[in-house]
Structure formats: structure tokens, C-alpha cells
Coordinates of C-alpha atoms and ligand atoms in Angstrom, one line a residue:
M41 CA 36.6 -7.5 -13.9
T42 CA 36.2 -10.6 -16.0
Q43 CA 34.6 -10.7 -19.5
H44 CA 32.5 -13.5 -20.8
V45 CA 30.9 -14.5 -24.2
K46 CA 27.3 -15.0 -24.8
K47 CA 25.3 -18.3 -24.6
L48 CA 21.7 -17.5 -25.5
S49 CA 21.2 -16.3 -29.1
L50 CA 19.8 -13.1 -30.4
P51 CA 16.5 -13.1 -32.4
S52 CA 17.2 -13.6 -36.2
K53 CA 15.1 -10.5 -37.0
P54 CA 13.3 -7.8 -34.9
R55 CA 10.0 -8.9 -33.4
D56 CA 6.9 -6.6 -34.1
F57 CA 4.8 -5.7 -31.2
G58 CA 1.4 -4.1 -31.2
F59 CA -0.1 -1.8 -28.5
F60 CA -3.1 -3.0 -26.5
V61 CA -6.5 -1.4 -26.3
D62 CA -9.9 -2.8 -25.0
G63 CA -8.7 -6.4 -24.7
K64 CA -7.0 -6.5 -28.1
S65 CA -3.6 -6.2 -29.6
V66 CA -3.4 -3.5 -32.2
P67 CA -0.7 -3.8 -34.9
S68 CA 1.3 -0.8 -35.9
G69 CA -0.5 -0.6 -39.3
D70 CA 0.5 2.7 -41.0
R71 CA 1.8 4.3 -37.9
E72 CA 5.5 5.2 -37.5
V73 CA 7.5 2.4 -35.8
F74 CA 10.3 2.7 -33.2
E75 CA 13.0 0.1 -33.7
R76 CA 14.9 -0.9 -30.6
S77 CA 18.4 -2.4 -30.7
S78 CA 19.8 -4.6 -27.9
P79 CA 22.1 -2.3 -25.9
G80 CA 24.4 -5.3 -25.2
H81 CA 24.9 -6.0 -28.9
G82 CA 23.7 -3.1 -31.0
V83 CA 21.5 -5.5 -33.0
P84 CA 17.8 -4.6 -33.8
V85 CA 15.5 -6.8 -31.6
S86 CA 12.0 -5.2 -31.5
R87 CA 9.7 -2.8 -33.3
I88 CA 6.9 -1.0 -31.5
P89 CA 4.2 1.4 -32.9
K90 CA 4.4 5.1 -32.1
C91 CA 0.8 5.6 -30.9
T92 CA -1.1 8.7 -32.0
A93 CA -3.1 11.1 -29.9
Q94 CA -6.2 9.3 -31.2
D95 CA -4.8 5.9 -30.1
L96 CA -4.4 7.4 -26.6
D97 CA -7.9 8.8 -26.6
R98 CA -9.2 5.3 -27.6
A99 CA -7.2 3.7 -24.8
V100 CA -8.4 6.2 -22.2
A101 CA -12.0 5.9 -23.4
A102 CA -11.8 2.1 -23.1
A103 CA -10.4 2.4 -19.5
R104 CA -13.1 5.0 -18.7
Q105 CA -15.9 2.8 -19.9
A106 CA -14.5 -0.2 -18.1
F107 CA -14.3 1.8 -14.9
D108 CA -17.7 3.5 -15.2
D109 CA -19.7 0.4 -16.0
R110 CA -18.1 -1.4 -12.9
R111 CA -17.2 -4.5 -14.9
W112 CA -14.1 -4.7 -12.7
S113 CA -14.6 -2.6 -9.6
G114 CA -18.1 -4.1 -9.2
L115 CA -16.8 -7.7 -8.8
N116 CA -16.2 -9.0 -5.4
G117 CA -12.7 -9.1 -4.1
A118 CA -12.4 -12.9 -4.5
D119 CA -13.1 -12.7 -8.2
R120 CA -10.5 -10.0 -8.6
A121 CA -8.1 -12.1 -6.6
A122 CA -8.7 -15.1 -8.9
V123 CA -7.7 -13.1 -12.0
L124 CA -4.5 -11.8 -10.2
L125 CA -3.6 -15.4 -9.1
K126 CA -4.2 -16.7 -12.6
A127 CA -2.0 -13.9 -14.0
A128 CA 0.8 -15.0 -11.5
E129 CA 0.6 -18.5 -12.9
L130 CA 0.8 -17.3 -16.5
I131 CA 3.8 -15.1 -15.7
R132 CA 5.4 -18.2 -14.2
Q133 CA 4.7 -20.1 -17.4
R134 CA 6.2 -17.3 -19.5
Q135 CA 9.0 -16.4 -17.1
E136 CA 11.8 -17.4 -19.5
E137 CA 10.3 -15.5 -22.4
I138 CA 9.7 -12.3 -20.4
A139 CA 13.2 -12.5 -18.9
Y140 CA 14.7 -12.9 -22.4
W141 CA 12.9 -9.8 -23.8
E142 CA 13.7 -7.8 -20.7
T143 CA 17.4 -8.6 -21.2
L144 CA 17.3 -7.9 -25.0
E145 CA 15.8 -4.5 -24.6
N146 CA 17.3 -3.4 -21.3
G147 CA 20.8 -5.0 -21.4
K148 CA 20.5 -6.5 -17.9
P149 CA 21.9 -10.0 -17.2
I150 CA 19.5 -12.9 -18.0
S151 CA 19.9 -14.4 -14.6
Q152 CA 18.9 -11.1 -13.0
A153 CA 16.0 -10.7 -15.4
R154 CA 14.7 -14.2 -14.4
A155 CA 14.9 -13.3 -10.7
E156 CA 13.1 -10.1 -11.3
V157 CA 10.2 -11.8 -13.1
G158 CA 10.1 -14.3 -10.2
G159 CA 9.7 -11.3 -7.9
C160 CA 6.8 -10.0 -10.0
I161 CA 5.0 -13.3 -9.6
G162 CA 5.1 -12.6 -5.9
M163 CA 3.7 -9.1 -6.4
F164 CA 0.6 -10.6 -8.1
E165 CA 0.2 -13.3 -5.5
Y166 CA 0.4 -10.8 -2.6
A167 CA -1.8 -8.2 -4.2
S168 CA -4.5 -10.9 -4.8
G169 CA -4.9 -11.2 -1.0
L170 CA -5.1 -7.4 -0.7
A171 CA -8.0 -7.4 -3.3
R172 CA -9.9 -9.5 -0.7
S173 CA -8.8 -7.7 2.5
L174 CA -9.1 -4.1 1.4
H175 CA -11.6 -2.5 3.7
G176 CA -12.7 0.8 5.3
D177 CA -13.6 1.7 8.9
S178 CA -16.7 2.1 11.1
F179 CA -17.6 4.5 13.9
N180 CA -20.0 3.0 16.4
N181 CA -19.3 5.7 18.9
L182 CA -21.2 8.6 17.5
G183 CA -24.2 8.3 19.8
D184 CA -27.4 6.2 19.4
S185 CA -28.7 8.3 16.5
M186 CA -25.7 8.1 14.2
F187 CA -23.5 5.5 12.7
G188 CA -20.5 6.4 10.6
I189 CA -18.6 4.3 8.0
V190 CA -15.6 5.1 5.9
T191 CA -15.3 3.3 2.6
R192 CA -12.5 3.0 0.2
E193 CA -13.3 3.4 -3.4
P194 CA -11.0 3.0 -6.5
V195 CA -9.8 6.4 -7.8
G196 CA -10.7 5.6 -11.4
V197 CA -8.6 5.5 -14.5
V198 CA -4.9 5.3 -13.7
G199 CA -2.1 6.3 -16.1
I200 CA 1.1 4.4 -15.4
I201 CA 4.4 5.8 -16.9
T202 CA 7.4 3.5 -16.4
P203 CA 11.1 3.9 -17.1
W204 CA 13.6 1.6 -18.8
N205 CA 15.7 0.4 -15.9
F206 CA 13.3 -2.2 -14.5
P207 CA 10.6 -2.3 -17.2
F208 CA 8.7 -5.3 -15.9
L209 CA 9.5 -5.1 -12.1
I210 CA 8.5 -1.4 -11.8
L211 CA 5.3 -2.2 -13.8
C212 CA 4.5 -5.1 -11.5
E213 CA 5.1 -3.0 -8.4
R214 CA 2.1 -1.1 -9.5
V215 CA -0.3 -3.0 -11.8
P216 CA -1.5 -5.7 -9.4
Y217 CA -2.1 -3.2 -6.6
V218 CA -3.9 -0.9 -8.9
L219 CA -6.1 -3.8 -10.1
A220 CA -6.6 -5.0 -6.5
S221 CA -8.1 -1.6 -5.8
G222 CA -10.6 -1.8 -8.6
C223 CA -9.1 0.9 -10.9
T224 CA -8.5 0.6 -14.6
I225 CA -5.2 1.3 -16.4
V226 CA -3.6 3.0 -19.3
A227 CA 0.1 2.1 -19.2
K228 CA 2.9 3.8 -21.2
P229 CA 6.3 2.0 -21.0
S230 CA 9.5 3.7 -21.9
E231 CA 9.9 3.7 -25.7
V232 CA 13.1 1.6 -25.4
T233 CA 11.7 -1.2 -23.3
S234 CA 8.0 -1.7 -24.2
A235 CA 7.9 -5.5 -25.0
T236 CA 7.3 -6.9 -21.5
T237 CA 4.6 -4.3 -20.7
I238 CA 2.7 -5.5 -23.9
M239 CA 3.2 -9.1 -22.8
L240 CA 1.7 -8.3 -19.4
A241 CA -1.4 -6.9 -21.0
E242 CA -1.8 -10.1 -23.0
I243 CA -1.3 -12.2 -19.9
L244 CA -3.9 -10.3 -17.9
S245 CA -6.4 -10.7 -20.7
E246 CA -5.7 -14.5 -20.8
A247 CA -6.1 -14.6 -17.1
G248 CA -9.7 -13.3 -17.4
L249 CA -9.3 -9.5 -16.9
P250 CA -12.3 -7.9 -18.5
D251 CA -11.6 -6.0 -21.8
G252 CA -10.6 -2.3 -21.3
V253 CA -9.3 -2.7 -17.7
M254 CA -5.6 -2.9 -18.8
N255 CA -4.5 -0.9 -21.9
V256 CA -1.0 -0.1 -23.2
V257 CA 0.0 2.7 -25.4
T258 CA 3.5 2.9 -26.8
G259 CA 5.7 5.8 -28.1
S260 CA 7.9 8.6 -26.8
G261 CA 7.6 10.5 -23.6
S262 CA 7.4 13.9 -25.2
S263 CA 4.4 13.0 -27.4
I264 CA 2.3 10.1 -26.0
G265 CA 3.6 10.4 -22.4
Q266 CA 2.9 14.1 -22.3
A267 CA -0.6 13.6 -23.7
L268 CA -1.3 11.0 -21.0
I269 CA -0.3 13.2 -18.1
E270 CA -2.4 16.0 -19.5
H271 CA -5.4 13.9 -20.3
M272 CA -8.6 15.2 -18.7
D273 CA -10.1 11.8 -18.4
V274 CA -7.3 10.2 -16.4
D275 CA -8.0 10.4 -12.7
M276 CA -4.6 9.5 -11.3
L277 CA -1.0 9.2 -12.6
S278 CA 1.7 6.9 -11.3
F279 CA 5.0 8.2 -12.8
T280 CA 8.4 6.7 -12.3
G281 CA 11.4 8.4 -13.9
S282 CA 13.5 11.5 -13.7
T283 CA 12.9 14.3 -11.3
A284 CA 12.8 16.7 -14.2
V285 CA 9.9 14.9 -15.9
G286 CA 8.3 14.4 -12.4
R287 CA 8.2 18.1 -12.0
H288 CA 6.6 18.3 -15.4
C289 CA 3.9 15.9 -14.3
V290 CA 3.0 18.1 -11.3
K291 CA 2.4 21.0 -13.7
A292 CA 0.5 18.9 -16.2
A293 CA -1.7 17.3 -13.5
A294 CA -3.1 20.7 -12.7
G295 CA -5.5 20.5 -15.7
N296 CA -8.0 18.2 -13.9
F297 CA -6.1 18.0 -10.5
K298 CA -5.4 14.4 -11.1
K299 CA -3.9 12.5 -8.1
L300 CA -0.2 11.9 -8.5
G301 CA 2.2 9.1 -7.4
L302 CA 5.8 10.0 -8.2
E303 CA 8.9 7.8 -7.8
L304 CA 11.8 9.9 -8.9
G305 CA 15.6 10.0 -8.5
G306 CA 17.9 9.2 -5.6
K307 CA 21.5 9.8 -4.4
N308 CA 21.4 7.2 -1.7
P309 CA 23.9 6.9 1.1
Q310 CA 25.6 3.8 2.3
I311 CA 26.8 4.6 5.8
V312 CA 29.6 2.2 7.0
F313 CA 30.8 2.4 10.7
A314 CA 34.2 1.0 11.8
D315 CA 32.4 -1.6 13.9
A316 CA 30.5 -3.1 10.9
D317 CA 31.3 -6.6 9.5
L318 CA 33.5 -4.9 6.9
E319 CA 33.6 -8.0 4.7
D320 CA 29.8 -8.1 4.5
A321 CA 29.6 -4.3 4.1
A322 CA 32.2 -4.3 1.2
D323 CA 30.1 -6.9 -0.6
G324 CA 26.9 -5.1 0.0
V325 CA 28.3 -1.7 -1.1
A326 CA 29.7 -3.2 -4.3
F327 CA 26.3 -4.9 -5.0
G328 CA 24.5 -1.7 -4.1
I329 CA 26.3 0.4 -6.7
A330 CA 26.9 -2.2 -9.5
F331 CA 23.6 -4.1 -9.5
N332 CA 21.8 -3.2 -12.8
T333 CA 24.9 -1.2 -13.7
G334 CA 23.9 1.3 -11.1
Q335 CA 20.8 2.2 -13.1
C336 CA 18.6 1.9 -10.1
C337 CA 16.7 4.7 -8.3
V338 CA 17.8 3.0 -5.0
S339 CA 21.5 2.4 -5.9
G340 CA 23.8 3.1 -3.0
S341 CA 25.8 5.7 -4.8
R342 CA 27.4 7.6 -1.9
L343 CA 29.7 5.6 0.4
I344 CA 29.9 7.5 3.7
V345 CA 32.6 5.6 5.7
E346 CA 34.1 6.2 9.2
R347 CA 37.5 7.7 8.7
S348 CA 39.4 5.3 10.8
V349 CA 38.6 2.4 8.4
A350 CA 38.2 4.5 5.2
D351 CA 41.5 3.5 3.5
K352 CA 41.1 -0.1 4.3
F353 CA 37.5 -0.2 3.3
E354 CA 38.0 1.6 0.1
K355 CA 40.5 -1.1 -1.0
M356 CA 38.1 -3.8 0.0
V357 CA 35.3 -2.3 -2.1
A358 CA 37.7 -1.7 -5.0
A359 CA 38.7 -5.4 -4.9
K360 CA 35.1 -6.5 -5.0
L361 CA 34.3 -4.1 -7.9
E362 CA 37.2 -5.4 -9.9
K363 CA 36.0 -9.0 -9.6
I364 CA 32.5 -8.3 -10.8
I365 CA 31.8 -10.2 -14.1
V366 CA 30.9 -7.6 -16.7
G367 CA 29.7 -9.3 -19.8
D368 CA 27.2 -10.2 -22.4
P369 CA 23.7 -9.9 -20.9
L370 CA 22.7 -13.2 -22.5
D371 CA 25.6 -15.1 -20.7
E372 CA 24.4 -17.0 -17.6
A373 CA 27.6 -16.0 -15.7
T374 CA 27.3 -12.2 -16.3
Q375 CA 26.8 -10.1 -13.2
I376 CA 26.4 -6.7 -14.8
G377 CA 25.5 -6.1 -18.4
A378 CA 25.1 -3.2 -20.8
I379 CA 24.2 0.4 -20.2
T380 CA 20.6 0.7 -21.4
T381 CA 20.7 3.8 -23.7
D382 CA 23.3 5.7 -25.6
A383 CA 22.2 8.9 -23.8
Q384 CA 22.7 7.2 -20.4
N385 CA 26.2 5.9 -21.5
T386 CA 27.2 9.5 -22.5
T387 CA 25.8 10.9 -19.2
I388 CA 27.8 8.3 -17.1
M389 CA 31.0 8.9 -18.9
S390 CA 30.6 12.6 -18.7
Y391 CA 30.3 12.3 -14.9
I392 CA 33.4 10.2 -14.8
D393 CA 35.2 13.0 -16.6
K394 CA 33.7 15.6 -14.2
G395 CA 34.9 13.5 -11.2
R396 CA 38.5 13.7 -12.5
D397 CA 38.2 17.4 -13.4
E398 CA 36.8 18.2 -9.9
G399 CA 39.8 16.6 -8.3
A400 CA 38.4 13.3 -7.1
R401 CA 40.9 10.4 -7.1
L402 CA 39.9 7.5 -9.4
I403 CA 40.5 4.3 -7.5
T404 CA 39.2 1.8 -10.0
G405 CA 37.2 1.6 -13.3
G406 CA 36.5 4.9 -15.0
A407 CA 36.4 3.5 -18.6
T408 CA 34.2 1.9 -21.1
V409 CA 34.6 -1.9 -21.7
D410 CA 35.0 -3.1 -25.3
M411 CA 32.8 -6.2 -25.8
G412 CA 32.9 -6.0 -29.6
G413 CA 29.4 -4.3 -29.7
G414 CA 27.0 -2.6 -27.3
Q415 CA 28.0 -0.3 -24.5
Y416 CA 29.6 -1.3 -21.2
I417 CA 31.2 0.7 -18.4
A418 CA 33.5 -0.8 -15.7
P419 CA 32.4 -0.3 -12.1
T420 CA 34.0 2.9 -10.9
L421 CA 35.1 4.2 -7.5
F422 CA 36.2 7.7 -6.7
G423 CA 38.0 8.7 -3.4
D424 CA 38.8 12.1 -2.0
V425 CA 35.3 13.2 -2.8
T426 CA 33.6 16.2 -1.1
S427 CA 29.9 16.9 -0.8
E428 CA 30.2 19.9 -3.1
M429 CA 31.3 17.9 -6.1
S430 CA 28.7 17.1 -8.8
I431 CA 29.6 13.4 -8.6
A432 CA 28.5 13.5 -4.9
R433 CA 25.3 15.5 -5.6
D434 CA 23.8 14.4 -8.9
E435 CA 22.1 11.2 -9.6
I436 CA 24.5 9.6 -12.1
F437 CA 22.4 6.5 -12.7
G438 CA 25.5 4.4 -13.5
P439 CA 28.1 2.2 -11.7
V440 CA 29.9 5.1 -10.2
L441 CA 30.5 5.2 -6.4
V442 CA 32.0 8.1 -4.4
V443 CA 33.6 7.8 -1.0
I444 CA 33.1 10.5 1.6
P445 CA 34.7 9.9 5.1
F446 CA 33.2 11.0 8.5
D447 CA 34.3 11.1 12.1
T448 CA 31.1 11.1 14.2
V449 CA 27.6 9.7 14.0
D450 CA 26.2 13.2 13.7
E451 CA 28.5 14.0 10.9
A452 CA 27.5 10.8 9.0
I453 CA 23.8 11.7 9.4
T454 CA 24.4 15.3 8.2
I455 CA 26.3 14.1 5.1
A456 CA 23.7 11.4 4.4
N457 CA 20.9 14.1 4.5
D458 CA 22.9 16.6 2.4
T459 CA 20.9 15.9 -0.8
V460 CA 17.7 17.0 -2.3
Y461 CA 16.7 13.3 -2.6
G462 CA 15.4 10.9 0.0
L463 CA 14.6 7.6 -1.6
A464 CA 16.7 5.0 0.2
A465 CA 19.6 4.5 2.6
S466 CA 21.7 1.8 4.2
V467 CA 23.6 1.6 7.4
W468 CA 26.3 -1.0 8.2
T469 CA 27.1 -1.4 12.0
K470 CA 26.9 -4.1 14.7
N471 CA 26.0 -1.5 17.2
I472 CA 22.2 -1.4 17.7
D473 CA 22.1 2.1 19.1
K474 CA 23.9 3.5 16.1
A475 CA 21.8 1.5 13.7
L476 CA 18.6 2.8 15.2
M477 CA 19.8 6.4 15.6
V478 CA 20.8 6.5 11.9
T479 CA 17.6 4.8 10.8
R480 CA 15.5 7.4 12.6
R481 CA 17.4 10.5 11.5
V482 CA 18.3 9.8 7.9
Q483 CA 15.6 11.0 5.5
A484 CA 14.7 8.1 3.2
G485 CA 11.6 6.2 2.3
R486 CA 13.4 2.8 2.3
F487 CA 16.0 1.8 4.8
W488 CA 18.4 -1.1 5.1
V489 CA 20.3 -2.2 8.1
N490 CA 23.3 -4.5 7.3
T491 CA 21.9 -5.1 3.9
T492 CA 20.9 -3.2 0.8
L493 CA 18.5 -3.4 -2.2
S494 CA 16.2 -5.9 -0.4
G495 CA 12.6 -5.7 -1.3
G496 CA 9.4 -7.6 -1.8
P497 CA 5.7 -7.2 -2.1
E498 CA 5.0 -6.5 1.6
L499 CA 7.0 -3.4 2.3
P500 CA 6.2 -0.1 0.5
L501 CA 8.6 2.0 -1.5
G502 CA 8.7 5.6 -2.3
G503 CA 10.6 8.8 -1.5
F504 CA 11.1 11.6 1.0
K505 CA 11.9 15.1 -0.2
Q506 CA 12.4 15.4 -4.0
S507 CA 12.4 11.6 -4.5
G508 CA 8.6 11.7 -4.9
W509 CA 5.1 11.4 -3.6
G510 CA 3.2 8.4 -2.3
R511 CA 4.1 4.8 -1.8
E512 CA 3.9 1.7 -4.0
A513 CA 3.5 -1.9 -2.9
G514 CA 2.3 -3.4 0.3
K515 CA -1.2 -2.6 1.6
Y516 CA -0.2 1.0 1.4
G517 CA 0.3 0.6 -2.4
V518 CA -3.3 -0.5 -2.8
E519 CA -4.6 2.3 -0.6
E520 CA -2.8 4.9 -2.8
Y521 CA -5.2 4.0 -5.6
T522 CA -8.3 4.4 -3.5
Q523 CA -10.1 7.5 -2.2
L524 CA -12.1 7.7 1.0
K525 CA -15.8 8.3 1.3
S526 CA -17.3 9.0 4.7
V527 CA -20.9 8.0 5.2
H528 CA -23.1 9.3 8.0
I529 CA -26.2 7.3 8.7
E530 CA -28.9 8.7 10.9
I531 CA -30.8 6.1 13.0
G532 CA -34.4 6.7 14.1
K533 CA -36.5 9.9 14.0
R534 CA -34.8 13.1 13.0
S535 CA -34.9 15.9 15.5
H536 CA -36.4 18.7 13.3
W537 CA -34.5 21.9 12.5
V538 CA -37.7 23.7 11.4
E539 CA -40.6 23.1 13.8
Ligands
LIG69 O1 13.9 9.3 -17.9 P1 12.6 10.0 -18.2 P2 15.2 9.1 -18.9 C1 16.6 9.3 -14.1 C2 18.1 8.9 -14.2 C3 18.3 9.0 -15.7 C4 17.4 10.2 -16.0 C5 17.0 10.2 -17.5 O2 18.9 9.9 -13.5 O3 19.6 9.4 -16.0 O4 16.3 10.0 -15.2 O5 16.4 9.0 -17.9 C6 8.5 9.1 -20.0 N1 5.7 13.4 -20.3 N2 15.8 8.1 -14.0 O6 15.4 10.2 -19.8 O7 12.7 10.9 -19.4 C7 9.5 8.3 -20.8 O8 9.0 8.0 -22.1 C8 5.3 12.1 -19.9 C9 15.5 7.7 -12.7 O9 14.9 7.9 -19.6 O10 12.1 10.6 -17.0 C10 9.6 7.1 -19.9 O11 8.5 6.3 -20.1 N3 6.2 11.1 -19.9 C11 14.3 6.7 -12.6 C12 9.5 7.7 -18.5 O12 8.9 9.0 -18.7 C13 7.5 11.4 -20.2 C14 14.2 5.8 -13.8 C15 10.9 8.0 -17.8 O13 11.7 8.7 -18.7 C16 7.9 12.6 -20.6 C17 14.6 6.3 -15.0 C18 6.9 13.7 -20.6 N4 7.2 14.9 -21.0 C19 15.4 7.4 -15.1 N5 9.2 12.6 -20.9 C20 14.0 6.0 -11.3 N6 13.5 6.7 -10.4 O14 14.2 4.8 -11.2 C21 9.6 11.3 -20.7 N7 8.5 10.6 -20.3

């Protein structure tokens, strides 16, 4: 592990952000304000309003009105696509600014933040095509007197609740697809990373999105988030966050039976066979756990490795982890930055203690890193781990990898599936039979063969088991935000029931 000093500078004073309703930014006024400090430095960088229940009602009413009067869903797909394409162009123009604020509030390295914003541009561009190609079905085989069509209609007002680990990326895996479907939005970002969500609302407005189609409320999960999931005028909720709050959403959605999309936790396996390219696999495994300091729902946090190469491979991974550049998020050279919240820092360190207490062998890392401010944890590897240990079962959401050896393909699959989660999985092997067998039998919504953490706008993401409901992105992502209507059309004279 190497340490670096920062290059970009911090803002001289915290920036004030307003929330966004009906096409306008609303300043905090006399509302309480949440001040966010950069997790990499401990310096205040932004201030956001704590929205009230009335603010939420206004935002939902604006989204309702914009949906009901069809100012967005009534446009043709080409017009909706034009707005999404213009938004992509404006994001490109503001890429540096968005990346900077993402880094300041989240603590991720600036180079990574830039790449993520680049990925978001692609989401908007891809979804613009979907706005034009979304279609239903027809049934011309119902006999001469009947024609059937199936149409897709937008669900309505969609609430989007996002977490702090990828504030802009997770938002952009949803917003352009929701807009492509014709729905309207009330988004609530995590209270610690709200800046870039507010920026997206401004960008969409500038791109020509009609007022009221995209609204943003800010504040805590327990107050404004809870009110959003319970709101009787919200037709669908897309929630990304912890499994505990996801469960809560299921209960709250019962009020008006709102449709739910849930992307929750993961404890994702990385299965490495002895016949893999072990150099590649070691690099991929290190990337899979350390990227975004392991604060990814799809982090590869369980290394399930064939016993015959386990010792050797463990050392290869440890060597990679020790070379990762942990540093100031504003430094161009940094590969992993700060842990995003104090609470998350405490959680990760408590799991490292648990690992030691449970009898796992600490191979590397296991400690905080002093950068003179902010909170940093060295990439950590535990050997001699059994599937019963909490470090093997719980989502730690930090740079902590556990090694579990196996002897047979069946055993590898059993260990991989021995979790309540089913979000993602990777397999590393040069044997096509093993790769396919594992891909078929491991329960995960996203799968990687000889790679990890790849993604893009085309392929959907989402979980099996307790990792969630529904899929985001791809054509499937747009379809999630639609509902089907079947239309039966009688042709010619009706044959009468009452003569
Ligand atoms: O998530 P929360 P937290 C996991 C990860 C992490 C743990 C806790 O294991 O350690 O969750 O993180 C909003 N009604 N993931 O506490 O609380 C909240 O304001 C409505 C995995 O930050 O679930 C934020 O906008 N909303 C995950 C969002 O929910 C509520 C990413 C997520 O916060 C709410 C993040 C409520 N009652 C954490 N309570 C992933 N799958 O990537 C909170 N929120």
C-alpha cells in the first residue's frame, strides 16, 4: 500500500444546495440544514436542506400533475429521446464538476468518479434509443372477429431512493430508463451525498425536460425517505440500499400496493479454479473487493478457491492488495479513497475485530490508515475462514475479503450459494464446461466469467433471493417502469348474447 498527497483543492467554504420541485431549485430558507464533510478530509463541503413533509407533498403533487396531464408521457418517443440525448451532452460538459462533487461527498478517487460519470452519459444515450423502441405486442391469430394488442404504459409517479456508495451512477442506472418509459420522478438521495442528484435535476431541466417531471427532495431516510415510501400518490418505488430498509419498503408499500423495485445487499462469490489464469484472477479478485473501498453491492467479498492452489493464490492476492494506492480522493493517482461514513467505518472495523475473534487468520491489512484527516482502511484479507463465520456471511461493505477453499465443482457451487443473497458472482477458469456449469448453477442476477464488476447500459442488474426484486438498465430496465394493458378489438357484427 502506498500513500499519496492531494492535488485538487477543497472548496474554501461549504456550498449550499437547494432541493428541486416543479422545474425550480428551492433554497433551504428557514428549514434545518444538513452539513456534509468530505470523508477524505473531514472538512465541510456542502449543505443541503432537510425537506419537510409539506415539501415532499409538493414534489409528489408536481410529479402527479406532470404525469396526469401527459406533458411527458404524451410526447412521442423521438421527443423524449431528444431530451435524454441533450442531457447526455450536458452531463459531458459538466463531467468534471459532477465528478468533483461525487468525490468530495463520497470519498471515492477523482479518476474513478470521472469514469463513473462517463458511464452515466452512456446510460442516457442508450436509454434515448429505448424511448423510441419501447413497444407492445399484437395478436393477429384470434380469429377473423377479434384482434388483440398489448400496450405498455408508464406506471406513473416513481419514487427513487438511492444510497451513498455510487450516488450518481446508481441514479443514472434508473432515471433515464424511468424517463424513457414516460413516468415522472421524485428522487431522494442519501443525505450524505445529495449534490450530484440535485445537479442532475438542473441538467434535465436545461435539456428541456418539462417542469414537474423530475423532482428531488433531500433529507434523512427515517423522515423524508420513510414519508416517500409510504406516500399514497407514488405509484412505484425504486429503492437501493440495505436489506433492512428494503424489508421496510415492502411493508410501507402495502398502503397503496405500490410497485417495488429493490436492489439490496450482496455477499458475492469469486470462484477461482486451479486452471484459471491465476495472474488475471488475482488482479480481478483484488479489484473486485477493493474497488470503491469494497462499498459496492456487487463487491466480490468471498474468495472461493480450489484447495490445490489456495496457498499460492492467497499470497498472489495479498501482494496485489498491498500494492493498491490508498490515498487522498482528490489525488489523480489514488486507487482507493476514504470510507464514506463514520458509521460505515465503525462497521468495517468491527467486522475486522470479529474476524480475528472468530479465529480467522489475518493475512494482510486489518487496520485504519492515517492520512492526517478523514477515514481510511487498508485492504484486508482473511484466511482460514469457514462459512459459519460472520465475516463470511454478512455484507461488510468494506475492503475485507475472506478466503474459503473447495475441492470439487459441486462444493464450490454449494459454498457460493450458501448465502441469503444473490446479487452477483464471478468464476475464473479456462475450462468452458466448468465456467458454464457454475454460471448456470450459482444463484446471482449478474455473472462474470474471467472478469468482474463489468457493466454497462445494455445488460440488466438486480438480485436473486434477498438481494432484491426487479431489474434496472437495459430494455428490461425500461419495461420495469411500465405496466401492460391488453386490448381486445372485435371486428364486424357482434354475435348477440340476448336474441
Ligand atoms: O443504508 P440505508 P446505509 C448496505 C451496506 C451498508 C448498509 C447500511 O451493507 O453497510 O446498507 O448503509 C434511505 N425509509 N448498503 O445505512 O439506510 C437513506 O436515506 C426510506 C447496500 O446508508 O439502506 C438512503 O437514501 N428510506 C447498498 C438509502 O435509504 C430510507 C448501498 C440507503 O440507506 C429509510 C448502501 C427509511 N426508513 C448500503 N432509511 C447497495 N445495495 O448497494 C434509510 N433510507
